[in-house]
Amino acid sequence: MSPIPAEVVARATVSYDAVQAVSETVYWIEGRPDGDVLVRWTAADGRQDVLPEGFHVASYVHEYGGGAYLATERDLWFCNADDQRVYHVRDGGHPVPVTPASSGSWRYADLRLLLGTGELVCVRERHEENGVHNELVVLSAEPSIIASGEDFYMSPEPSPDGKQLAWVSWNAPLMPWDGSRLWLADIGPDGVLTGTRLVAGGDEESVCQPRWSDDGVLHFVSDRSGWWNLYAWRDGHAEPVITGEFEVAAAPWEFGYRTYVFQGGQVMAVIQQGPLHSLAVKRSDGDVERLALPYTSIKPYLAVVGGKVAFIGSSPTRLPTVVLAETSGAVHELTPADINLDQASLVRPEPFTFDTRDGGEAYGLYYPPLGGNDGPPPLLVRAHPGPTANWPLRLDLHTQYFTSRGFAVADVDYRGSTGYGRAYRLGLRHRWGMVDATDCADAARHLASAGRADPGWVAIWGASAGGYTVLRALAITDVFAAGIARSAVVDLESWSGAAPKFQAHHAELLRGELSGGPEAAIQHPLLLIHGDEDRVTPLEQARSLNARLVVIPGAGHTLRRAVDVHRVLHAELEHLQ
């Protein structure tokens, strides 16, 4: 069977995100090589680009953005990528700006409509000479601040009757998955918030995704039980709605996540256990049922479309696609997911658990080489970015590119990963660059001892925070013969000074006394890949290392152009051969 061509991997660069729905119309954002495009689907007309040429939908709040548009029956508001202004479209007309020009220094996210006013409430991030300021604002004739003083804000949610507003805030050095607070206030006739009170959260509790049910009950996700579960706020108390040893949320790196929705008397939610996602329905009688769907990975965007639910689903043999699903399990895919590959050429992942050197337990996905080997195969260990993320059970063509060339691949959910509860998620505190690096090494040793990998030929790959894991693993363990780091965090101290405000203090809770900086101790071949327009991990830090460096002109923190993906795959394969 022939190897998967680099051209096939490079062509699969379109991503889908930010699903919303209005009545029977579904919206989503397609991340294309030339920008993020808003797309609309109806049963009558199929898929159509919504905005005129030259407009791309993207928010750069926190640099990662999200929550960049809001659609209603007649109106559409969106954040324009080029100037970061919010634009309004009425009845399909031409976009009209509703926020002042600021050369991109004023940014907006999490757009919500204040019912009965025609005004929006949203998060604003101002980049000024004296620093970066985050706040909640109402967009009227002139934007007016309604909440400020906290370091960060997220998810302003007006009640159905327009009389109350809920929102989430948190302060550095905490990230929102460490500790955050859910607030509730009354909206006065003049739009001023009064009677602000704390609903849930704190420094040791992460809350997110406040939403109101159709009958006006505030819901939210909290990890107070040790897992991100769903609760309702009734009579001053939090009542469990969907609870168990699973997650009903994703780490909020971006705005606009919606992992649960209301449909009549039912609640539908994405449930995550390790790398596996499923869609669950809580019936009006209280029973919780998991739907039988052909998807093992579901992005954190749900939307109700009549009696159906829209989401972005994928599996080890399917690329992500926008889906309409019925509670019966019937599905209709709205976007193409066929990559013209023989299913027999795709390697399926095998979940595995391994012991760590300090007596812990960690997790991973093992992909054997296509067609097998005469002996233990060379192994490529991959460290996910984040570091608060995980490897999902979805088709990853980067992995398949290497398994089709005789490599085994191990995707490691080192401690700090999501999907395994709060304690595991916080397992990297004061140990970044240590337990993540040794967990990757211990995963390789576990697989080698089981005859699944050649102990003499193990390499490690990582991107962003995973790139830092690569550097540290090469420096402090003796397992890896080579490493590849894309868009790598290089030195925690200098990175904290250059990182966006959202992440500038991230390392404070993660860095330990033994966490290192630029690694003179790396003796094995190292390939660095970096975009020259990366605003999250500046290129200068990669240049400080004595390693082979491939600079991608015009690329940011991720690779979006097919030509760049093609070039990088060849460089990585050459480095490993």
GROMACS .gro file of C-alpha atoms in nm, residues 99-551:
model
  453
   99THR     CA    1  -1.772   5.039   1.663
  100PRO     CA    2  -1.512   5.315   1.629
  101ALA     CA    3  -1.205   5.276   1.413
  102SER     CA    4  -0.904   5.190   1.628
  103SER     CA    5  -0.642   5.036   1.396
  104GLY     CA    6  -0.718   4.701   1.554
  105SER     CA    7  -0.625   4.809   1.907
  106TRP     CA    8  -0.987   4.774   2.027
  107ARG     CA    9  -1.109   4.418   1.988
  108TYR     CA   10  -1.443   4.251   2.059
  109ALA     CA   11  -1.571   3.899   2.131
  110ASP     CA   12  -1.870   3.707   2.272
  111LEU     CA   13  -2.138   3.917   2.102
  112ARG     CA   14  -2.482   3.891   2.265
  113LEU     CA   15  -2.807   4.077   2.196
  114LEU     CA   16  -2.977   4.272   2.474
  115LEU     CA   17  -3.340   4.190   2.405
  116GLY     CA   18  -3.571   4.481   2.342
  117THR     CA   19  -3.286   4.729   2.284
  118GLY     CA   20  -3.122   4.620   1.959
  119GLU     CA   21  -2.788   4.671   2.134
  120LEU     CA   22  -2.508   4.427   2.186
  121VAL     CA   23  -2.324   4.338   2.504
  122CYS     CA   24  -1.980   4.188   2.455
  123VAL     CA   25  -1.623   4.156   2.576
  124ARG     CA   26  -1.387   4.434   2.472
  125GLU     CA   27  -1.009   4.426   2.487
  126ARG     CA   28  -0.829   4.761   2.459
  127HIS     CA   29  -0.459   4.774   2.374
  128GLU     CA   30  -0.337   5.107   2.513
  129GLU     CA   31   0.003   5.258   2.593
  130ASN     CA   32  -0.048   5.177   2.961
  131GLY     CA   33  -0.137   4.814   2.898
  132VAL     CA   34  -0.415   4.584   2.784
  133HIS     CA   35  -0.759   4.631   2.943
  134ASN     CA   36  -1.051   4.387   2.934
  135GLU     CA   37  -1.411   4.480   3.015
  136LEU     CA   38  -1.776   4.422   2.933
  137VAL     CA   39  -1.934   4.688   2.714
  138VAL     CA   40  -2.269   4.770   2.557
  139LEU     CA   41  -2.245   4.876   2.193
  140SER     CA   42  -2.486   5.166   2.153
  141ALA     CA   43  -2.416   5.501   1.983
  142GLU     CA   44  -2.092   5.501   2.183
  143PRO     CA   45  -1.961   5.186   2.355
  144SER     CA   46  -2.027   5.208   2.729
  145ILE     CA   47  -1.847   5.003   2.994
  146ILE     CA   48  -2.078   4.806   3.224
  147ALA     CA   49  -1.822   4.589   3.407
  148SER     CA   50  -1.449   4.641   3.460
  149GLY     CA   51  -1.177   4.594   3.719
  150GLU     CA   52  -1.115   4.221   3.667
  151ASP     CA   53  -0.830   4.100   3.450
  152PHE     CA   54  -1.052   3.900   3.214
  153TYR     CA   55  -1.420   3.863   3.118
  154MET     CA   56  -1.611   3.602   2.922
  155SER     CA   57  -1.963   3.489   2.832
  156PRO     CA   58  -2.200   3.781   2.900
  157GLU     CA   59  -2.544   3.618   2.891
  158PRO     CA   60  -2.865   3.827   2.914
  159SER     CA   61  -3.170   3.651   3.058
  160PRO     CA   62  -3.462   3.579   2.822
  161ASP     CA   63  -3.664   3.866   2.972
  162GLY     CA   64  -3.371   4.109   2.937
  163LYS     CA   65  -3.373   4.193   3.309
  164GLN     CA   66  -3.055   4.015   3.422
  165LEU     CA   67  -2.702   3.957   3.296
  166ALA     CA   68  -2.469   3.671   3.389
  167TRP     CA   69  -2.099   3.665   3.307
  168VAL     CA   70  -1.767   3.502   3.401
  169SER     CA   71  -1.447   3.674   3.515
  170TRP     CA   72  -1.106   3.571   3.645
  171ASN     CA   73  -0.776   3.724   3.748
  172ALA     CA   74  -0.410   3.643   3.680
  173PRO     CA   75  -0.217   3.431   3.745
  174LEU     CA   76  -0.517   3.197   3.720
  175MET     CA   77  -0.639   3.077   3.383
  176PRO     CA   78  -1.015   3.024   3.344
  177TRP     CA   79  -0.973   2.647   3.385
  178ASP     CA   80  -0.788   2.705   3.716
  179GLY     CA   81  -1.034   2.935   3.891
  180SER     CA   82  -1.305   3.173   3.773
  181ARG     CA   83  -1.625   3.333   3.900
  182LEU     CA   84  -1.981   3.348   3.771
  183TRP     CA   85  -2.165   3.672   3.843
  184LEU     CA   86  -2.529   3.775   3.814
  185ALA     CA   87  -2.664   4.130   3.811
  186ASP     CA   88  -2.988   4.314   3.740
  187ILE     CA   89  -3.006   4.538   3.434
  188GLY     CA   90  -3.156   4.874   3.524
  189PRO     CA   91  -3.377   5.084   3.292
  190ASP     CA   92  -3.071   5.295   3.212
  191GLY     CA   93  -2.865   4.984   3.126
  192VAL     CA   94  -2.656   5.007   3.443
  193LEU     CA   95  -2.590   4.682   3.630
  194THR     CA   96  -2.707   4.671   3.991
  195GLY     CA   97  -2.716   4.411   4.267
  196THR     CA   98  -2.417   4.218   4.141
  197ARG     CA   99  -2.380   3.888   4.329
  198LEU     CA  100  -2.156   3.584   4.307
  199VAL     CA  101  -2.328   3.268   4.185
  200ALA     CA  102  -2.041   3.021   4.177
  201GLY     CA  103  -1.668   2.985   4.142
  202GLY     CA  104  -1.352   3.102   4.310
  203ASP     CA  105  -0.979   3.046   4.302
  204GLU     CA  106  -1.027   2.670   4.341
  205GLU     CA  107  -1.333   2.628   4.118
  206SER     CA  108  -1.357   2.674   3.743
  207VAL     CA  109  -1.695   2.788   3.610
  208CYS     CA  110  -1.785   2.856   3.249
  209GLN     CA  111  -2.060   2.870   2.989
  210PRO     CA  112  -2.351   3.037   3.170
  211ARG     CA  113  -2.670   2.994   2.968
  212TRP     CA  114  -3.038   3.052   3.031
  213SER     CA  115  -3.298   2.787   2.960
  214ASP     CA  116  -3.613   2.887   2.774
  215ASP     CA  117  -3.800   2.918   3.105
  216GLY     CA  118  -3.542   3.161   3.246
  217VAL     CA  119  -3.329   2.931   3.466
  218LEU     CA  120  -2.956   3.007   3.471
  219HIS     CA  121  -2.732   2.706   3.400
  220PHE     CA  122  -2.354   2.680   3.416
  221VAL     CA  123  -2.066   2.434   3.412
  222SER     CA  124  -1.853   2.391   3.726
  223ASP     CA  125  -1.575   2.153   3.829
  224ARG     CA  126  -1.666   2.172   4.200
  225SER     CA  127  -1.709   1.792   4.201
  226GLY     CA  128  -1.369   1.735   4.042
  227TRP     CA  129  -1.527   1.720   3.695
  228TRP     CA  130  -1.677   1.990   3.470
  229ASN     CA  131  -2.045   1.908   3.519
  230LEU     CA  132  -2.369   2.093   3.444
  231TYR     CA  133  -2.573   2.271   3.712
  232ALA     CA  134  -2.885   2.490   3.734
  233TRP     CA  135  -2.915   2.792   3.967
  234ARG     CA  136  -3.249   2.779   4.147
  235ASP     CA  137  -3.352   2.965   4.462
  236GLY     CA  138  -2.993   3.056   4.542
  237HIS     CA  139  -2.862   2.701   4.512
  238ALA     CA  140  -2.679   2.499   4.246
  239GLU     CA  141  -2.872   2.188   4.146
  240PRO     CA  142  -2.703   1.907   3.948
  241VAL     CA  143  -2.835   1.858   3.594
  242ILE     CA  144  -2.583   1.632   3.415
  243THR     CA  145  -2.315   1.503   3.650
  244GLY     CA  146  -2.067   1.217   3.665
  245GLU     CA  147  -1.700   1.137   3.614
  246PHE     CA  148  -1.686   1.308   3.276
  247GLU     CA  149  -1.642   1.660   3.142
  248VAL     CA  150  -1.927   1.874   3.002
  249ALA     CA  151  -1.689   2.148   2.888
  250ALA     CA  152  -1.362   2.212   2.711
  251ALA     CA  153  -1.084   2.433   2.843
  252PRO     CA  154  -1.197   2.783   2.729
  253TRP     CA  155  -0.902   2.884   2.516
  254GLU     CA  156  -1.149   3.064   2.288
  255PHE     CA  157  -1.475   3.251   2.334
  256GLY     CA  158  -1.810   3.118   2.220
  257TYR     CA  159  -1.795   2.757   2.334
  258ARG     CA  160  -2.136   2.592   2.377
  259THR     CA  161  -2.118   2.233   2.492
  260TYR     CA  162  -2.482   2.214   2.601
  261VAL     CA  163  -2.811   2.344   2.458
  262PHE     CA  164  -3.179   2.336   2.544
  263GLN     CA  165  -3.434   2.170   2.320
  264GLY     CA  166  -3.786   2.184   2.454
  265GLY     CA  167  -3.778   2.009   2.789
  266GLN     CA  168  -3.448   1.837   2.710
  267VAL     CA  169  -3.084   1.927   2.764
  268MET     CA  170  -2.826   1.806   2.510
  269ALA     CA  171  -2.459   1.807   2.603
  270VAL     CA  172  -2.120   1.698   2.476
  271ILE     CA  173  -1.965   1.457   2.725
  272GLN     CA  174  -1.591   1.389   2.725
  273GLN     CA  175  -1.412   1.095   2.887
  274GLY     CA  176  -1.043   1.099   2.803
  275PRO     CA  177  -1.011   1.124   2.425
  276LEU     CA  178  -1.371   1.015   2.359
  277HIS     CA  179  -1.665   1.251   2.306
  278SER     CA  180  -2.030   1.156   2.292
  279LEU     CA  181  -2.358   1.345   2.268
  280ALA     CA  182  -2.595   1.295   2.560
  281VAL     CA  183  -2.960   1.393   2.604
  282LYS     CA  184  -3.127   1.449   2.940
  283ARG     CA  185  -3.494   1.379   2.884
  284SER     CA  186  -3.773   1.566   3.059
  285ASP     CA  187  -3.821   1.258   3.281
  286GLY     CA  188  -3.463   1.293   3.408
  287ASP     CA  189  -3.308   1.003   3.217
  288VAL     CA  190  -2.972   1.068   3.048
  289GLU     CA  191  -2.914   0.884   2.720
  290ARG     CA  192  -2.604   0.884   2.503
  291LEU     CA  193  -2.686   0.894   2.133
  292ALA     CA  194  -2.547   0.630   1.901
  293LEU     CA  195  -2.356   0.846   1.651
  294PRO     CA  196  -2.064   0.765   1.417
  295TYR     CA  197  -1.849   1.040   1.575
  296THR     CA  198  -1.593   1.006   1.852
  297SER     CA  199  -1.481   1.369   1.859
  298ILE     CA  200  -1.720   1.665   1.883
  299LYS     CA  201  -1.601   2.025   1.888
  300PRO     CA  202  -1.741   2.248   2.167
  301TYR     CA  203  -2.013   2.409   1.953
  302LEU     CA  204  -2.373   2.288   1.970
  303ALA     CA  205  -2.674   2.461   1.817
  304VAL     CA  206  -3.043   2.366   1.805
  305VAL     CA  207  -3.201   2.350   1.460
  306GLY     CA  208  -3.570   2.279   1.497
  307GLY     CA  209  -3.590   1.927   1.635
  308LYS     CA  210  -3.226   1.855   1.548
  309VAL     CA  211  -2.886   1.957   1.681
  310ALA     CA  212  -2.595   2.091   1.476
  311PHE     CA  213  -2.233   2.022   1.567
  312ILE     CA  214  -1.888   1.949   1.422
  313GLY     CA  215  -1.811   1.578   1.442
  314SER     CA  216  -1.526   1.352   1.338
  315SER     CA  217  -1.382   1.007   1.403
  316PRO     CA  218  -1.058   0.816   1.339
  317THR     CA  219  -1.173   0.764   0.979
  318ARG     CA  220  -1.360   1.095   0.921
  319LEU     CA  221  -1.228   1.448   0.902
  320PRO     CA  222  -1.434   1.708   1.093
  321THR     CA  223  -1.764   1.791   0.927
  322VAL     CA  224  -2.069   2.002   1.016
  323VAL     CA  225  -2.351   1.766   1.108
  324LEU     CA  226  -2.726   1.782   1.164
  325ALA     CA  227  -2.831   1.499   1.395
  326GLU     CA  228  -3.165   1.375   1.523
  327THR     CA  229  -3.210   1.221   1.865
  328SER     CA  230  -3.282   0.893   1.684
  329GLY     CA  231  -2.918   0.893   1.571
  330ALA     CA  232  -2.990   0.981   1.207
  331VAL     CA  233  -2.731   1.228   1.070
  332HIS     CA  234  -2.695   1.458   0.772
  333GLU     CA  235  -2.348   1.595   0.695
  334LEU     CA  236  -2.351   1.952   0.562
  335THR     CA  237  -1.985   1.975   0.460
  336PRO     CA  238  -1.763   1.733   0.267
  337ALA     CA  239  -1.555   1.491   0.473
  338ASP     CA  240  -1.427   1.265   0.194
  339ILE     CA  241  -1.052   1.289   0.131
  340ASN     CA  242  -1.041   1.020  -0.139
  341LEU     CA  243  -0.832   0.783   0.068
  342ASP     CA  244  -0.884   0.411   0.085
  343GLN     CA  245  -1.016   0.338   0.435
  344ALA     CA  246  -0.780   0.041   0.446
  345SER     CA  247  -0.486   0.285   0.439
  346LEU     CA  248  -0.597   0.454   0.764
  347VAL     CA  249  -0.455   0.327   1.092
  348ARG     CA  250  -0.696   0.322   1.389
  349PRO     CA  251  -0.574   0.445   1.728
  350GLU     CA  252  -0.549   0.217   2.031
  351PRO     CA  253  -0.594   0.387   2.373
  352PHE     CA  254  -0.332   0.288   2.630
  353THR     CA  255  -0.253   0.364   2.993
  354PHE     CA  256   0.098   0.366   3.137
  355ASP     CA  257   0.270   0.411   3.470
  356THR     CA  258   0.485   0.718   3.525
  357ARG     CA  259   0.821   0.714   3.702
  358ASP     CA  260   0.683   0.894   4.007
  359GLY     CA  261   0.404   0.645   4.069
  360GLY     CA  262   0.131   0.818   3.869
  361GLU     CA  263  -0.072   0.714   3.568
  362ALA     CA  264  -0.104   0.879   3.228
  363TYR     CA  265  -0.275   0.811   2.898
  364GLY     CA  266  -0.217   0.801   2.525
  365LEU     CA  267  -0.326   0.682   2.182
  366TYR     CA  268  -0.104   0.439   1.992
  367TYR     CA  269  -0.108   0.418   1.612
  368PRO     CA  270   0.077   0.113   1.474
  369PRO     CA  271   0.254   0.147   1.141
  370LEU     CA  272   0.046   0.062   0.836
  371GLY     CA  273   0.103  -0.297   0.733
  372GLY     CA  274   0.309  -0.381   1.040
  373ASN     CA  275   0.685  -0.430   1.072
  374ASP     CA  276   0.924  -0.722   1.090
  375GLY     CA  277   1.032  -0.596   1.431
  376PRO     CA  278   0.950  -0.314   1.671
  377PRO     CA  279   0.892  -0.001   1.460
  378PRO     CA  280   1.047   0.344   1.496
  379LEU     CA  281   0.824   0.557   1.718
  380LEU     CA  282   0.719   0.921   1.692
  381VAL     CA  283   0.582   1.052   2.024
  382ARG     CA  284   0.361   1.361   1.990
  383ALA     CA  285   0.307   1.616   2.269
  384HIS     CA  286  -0.013   1.814   2.218
  385PRO     CA  287  -0.022   2.196   2.241
  386GLY     CA  288  -0.202   2.379   2.519
  387PRO     CA  289  -0.065   2.255   2.754
  388THR     CA  290  -0.428   2.228   2.871
  389ALA     CA  291  -0.559   2.024   2.578
  390ASN     CA  292  -0.575   1.659   2.474
  391TRP     CA  293  -0.549   1.432   2.171
  392PRO     CA  294  -0.902   1.359   2.042
  393LEU     CA  295  -1.021   1.047   1.864
  394ARG     CA  296  -1.036   1.210   1.524
  395LEU     CA  297  -0.866   1.154   1.190
  396ASP     CA  298  -0.527   1.323   1.199
  397LEU     CA  299  -0.358   1.317   0.860
  398HIS     CA  300  -0.025   1.425   1.009
  399THR     CA  301  -0.025   1.100   1.206
  400GLN     CA  302  -0.139   0.898   0.905
  401TYR     CA  303   0.138   1.052   0.693
  402PHE     CA  304   0.398   0.893   0.923
  403THR     CA  305   0.221   0.561   0.994
  404SER     CA  306   0.194   0.508   0.618
  405ARG     CA  307   0.576   0.537   0.607
  406GLY     CA  308   0.653   0.272   0.866
  407PHE     CA  309   0.645   0.480   1.184
  408ALA     CA  310   0.437   0.407   1.490
  409VAL     CA  311   0.291   0.721   1.651
  410ALA     CA  312   0.201   0.775   2.018
  411ASP     CA  313  -0.014   1.075   2.109
  412VAL     CA  314   0.043   1.136   2.480
  413ASP     CA  315  -0.209   1.302   2.710
  414TYR     CA  316   0.052   1.393   2.970
  415ARG     CA  317  -0.057   1.522   3.310
  416GLY     CA  318  -0.215   1.863   3.264
  417SER     CA  319  -0.437   1.739   2.982
  418THR     CA  320  -0.814   1.783   2.981
  419GLY     CA  321  -1.077   1.511   2.972
  420TYR     CA  322  -0.964   1.340   3.290
  421GLY     CA  323  -1.100   1.568   3.564
  422ARG     CA  324  -0.969   1.866   3.760
  423ALA     CA  325  -0.696   1.684   3.954
  424TYR     CA  326  -0.536   1.552   3.635
  425ARG     CA  327  -0.579   1.891   3.462
  426LEU     CA  328  -0.388   2.061   3.745
  427GLY     CA  329  -0.120   1.791   3.746
  428LEU     CA  330   0.122   2.019   3.562
  429ARG     CA  331   0.116   2.295   3.827
  430HIS     CA  332   0.472   2.393   3.916
  431ARG     CA  333   0.596   2.102   3.703
  432TRP     CA  334   0.577   2.228   3.342
  433GLY     CA  335   0.877   2.111   3.147
  434MET     CA  336   0.919   1.823   3.392
  435VAL     CA  337   0.627   1.579   3.421
  436ASP     CA  338   0.506   1.645   3.067
  437ALA     CA  339   0.855   1.565   2.937
  438THR     CA  340   0.898   1.257   3.155
  439ASP     CA  341   0.543   1.137   3.083
  440CYS     CA  342   0.628   1.139   2.711
  441ALA     CA  343   0.948   0.948   2.783
  442ASP     CA  344   0.765   0.699   3.005
  443ALA     CA  345   0.503   0.641   2.735
  444ALA     CA  346   0.782   0.554   2.489
  445ARG     CA  347   0.946   0.318   2.739
  446HIS     CA  348   0.612   0.151   2.809
  447LEU     CA  349   0.551   0.089   2.438
  448ALA     CA  350   0.908  -0.032   2.385
  449SER     CA  351   0.880  -0.279   2.674
  450ALA     CA  352   0.561  -0.415   2.513
  451GLY     CA  353   0.739  -0.463   2.179
  452ARG     CA  354   0.538  -0.180   2.017
  453ALA     CA  355   0.839   0.048   1.953
  454ASP     CA  356   1.211   0.027   1.882
  455PRO     CA  357   1.381   0.167   2.196
  456GLY     CA  358   1.678   0.272   1.984
  457TRP     CA  359   1.468   0.483   1.746
  458VAL     CA  360   1.225   0.713   1.925
  459ALA     CA  361   1.165   1.077   1.827
  460ILE     CA  362   0.940   1.343   1.980
  461TRP     CA  363   0.723   1.606   1.810
  462GLY     CA  364   0.526   1.897   1.958
  463ALA     CA  365   0.367   2.232   1.875
  464SER     CA  366   0.342   2.552   2.083
  465ALA     CA  367   0.348   2.440   2.448
  466GLY     CA  368   0.411   2.091   2.314
  467GLY     CA  369   0.720   2.234   2.149
  468TYR     CA  370   0.848   2.332   2.493
  469THR     CA  371   0.783   1.975   2.603
  470VAL     CA  372   0.999   1.857   2.312
  471LEU     CA  373   1.290   2.081   2.416
  472ARG     CA  374   1.270   1.970   2.777
  473ALA     CA  375   1.233   1.600   2.688
  474LEU     CA  376   1.546   1.615   2.475
  475ALA     CA  377   1.731   1.793   2.756
  476ILE     CA  378   1.633   1.595   3.066
  477THR     CA  379   1.557   1.242   2.940
  478ASP     CA  380   1.765   0.987   2.751
  479VAL     CA  381   1.485   0.834   2.546
  480PHE     CA  382   1.463   1.044   2.231
  481ALA     CA  383   1.703   1.035   1.936
  482ALA     CA  384   1.558   1.346   1.765
  483GLY     CA  385   1.297   1.614   1.807
  484ILE     CA  386   1.069   1.843   1.605
  485ALA     CA  387   0.911   2.156   1.752
  486ARG     CA  388   0.659   2.376   1.570
  487SER     CA  389   0.588   2.730   1.695
  488ALA     CA  390   0.759   2.635   2.019
  489VAL     CA  391   0.755   2.808   2.352
  490VAL     CA  392   1.130   2.821   2.418
  491ASP     CA  393   1.198   2.995   2.748
  492LEU     CA  394   0.919   3.042   3.003
  493GLU     CA  395   1.052   3.365   3.149
  494SER     CA  396   1.111   3.546   2.821
  495TRP     CA  397   0.794   3.399   2.670
  496SER     CA  398   0.586   3.533   2.960
  497GLY     CA  399   0.718   3.882   2.884
  498ALA     CA  400   0.628   3.857   2.516
  499ALA     CA  401   0.309   3.650   2.532
  500PRO     CA  402  -0.042   3.800   2.498
  501LYS     CA  403  -0.202   3.924   2.820
  502PHE     CA  404  -0.424   3.616   2.832
  503GLN     CA  405  -0.120   3.390   2.868
  504ALA     CA  406   0.142   3.624   3.012
  505HIS     CA  407   0.098   3.481   3.361
  506HIS     CA  408   0.024   3.125   3.252
  507ALA     CA  409   0.370   3.005   3.343
  508GLU     CA  410   0.349   3.138   3.700
  509LEU     CA  411   0.135   2.846   3.817
  510LEU     CA  412   0.301   2.591   3.590
  511ARG     CA  413   0.670   2.665   3.621
  512GLY     CA  414   0.864   2.478   3.888
  513GLU     CA  415   1.211   2.522   4.028
  514LEU     CA  416   1.349   2.268   3.781
  515SER     CA  417   1.171   2.406   3.473
  516GLY     CA  418   1.437   2.513   3.230
  517GLY     CA  419   1.504   2.781   2.971
  518PRO     CA  420   1.692   2.771   2.639
  519GLU     CA  421   1.848   2.428   2.636
  520ALA     CA  422   2.224   2.407   2.584
  521ALA     CA  423   2.191   2.047   2.702
  522ILE     CA  424   2.017   1.929   2.383
  523GLN     CA  425   2.262   1.700   2.205
  524HIS     CA  426   2.029   1.527   1.960
  525PRO     CA  427   1.913   1.662   1.621
  526LEU     CA  428   1.639   1.923   1.663
  527LEU     CA  429   1.422   2.077   1.391
  528LEU     CA  430   1.240   2.401   1.466
  529ILE     CA  431   0.954   2.525   1.246
  530HIS     CA  432   0.820   2.876   1.301
  531GLY     CA  433   0.604   3.134   1.124
  532ASP     CA  434   0.754   3.480   1.097
  533GLU     CA  435   0.418   3.638   1.192
  534ASP     CA  436   0.360   3.429   1.506
  535ARG     CA  437   0.209   3.659   1.773
  536VAL     CA  438   0.186   3.392   2.043
  537THR     CA  439   0.541   3.254   2.045
  538PRO     CA  440   0.774   3.511   1.883
  539LEU     CA  441   1.022   3.387   1.624
  540GLU     CA  442   1.318   3.550   1.803
  541GLN     CA  443   1.299   3.289   2.077
  542ALA     CA  444   1.337   3.006   1.827
  543ARG     CA  445   1.636   3.182   1.674
  544SER     CA  446   1.808   3.174   2.014
  545LEU     CA  447   1.850   2.797   1.995
  546ASN     CA  448   2.133   2.623   1.814
  547ALA     CA  449   1.915   2.408   1.592
  548ARG     CA  450   1.798   2.374   1.236
  549LEU     CA  451   1.526   2.637   1.184
  550VAL     CA  452   1.270   2.645   0.903
  551VAL     CA  453   1.097   2.985   0.889
   0.00000   0.00000   0.00000
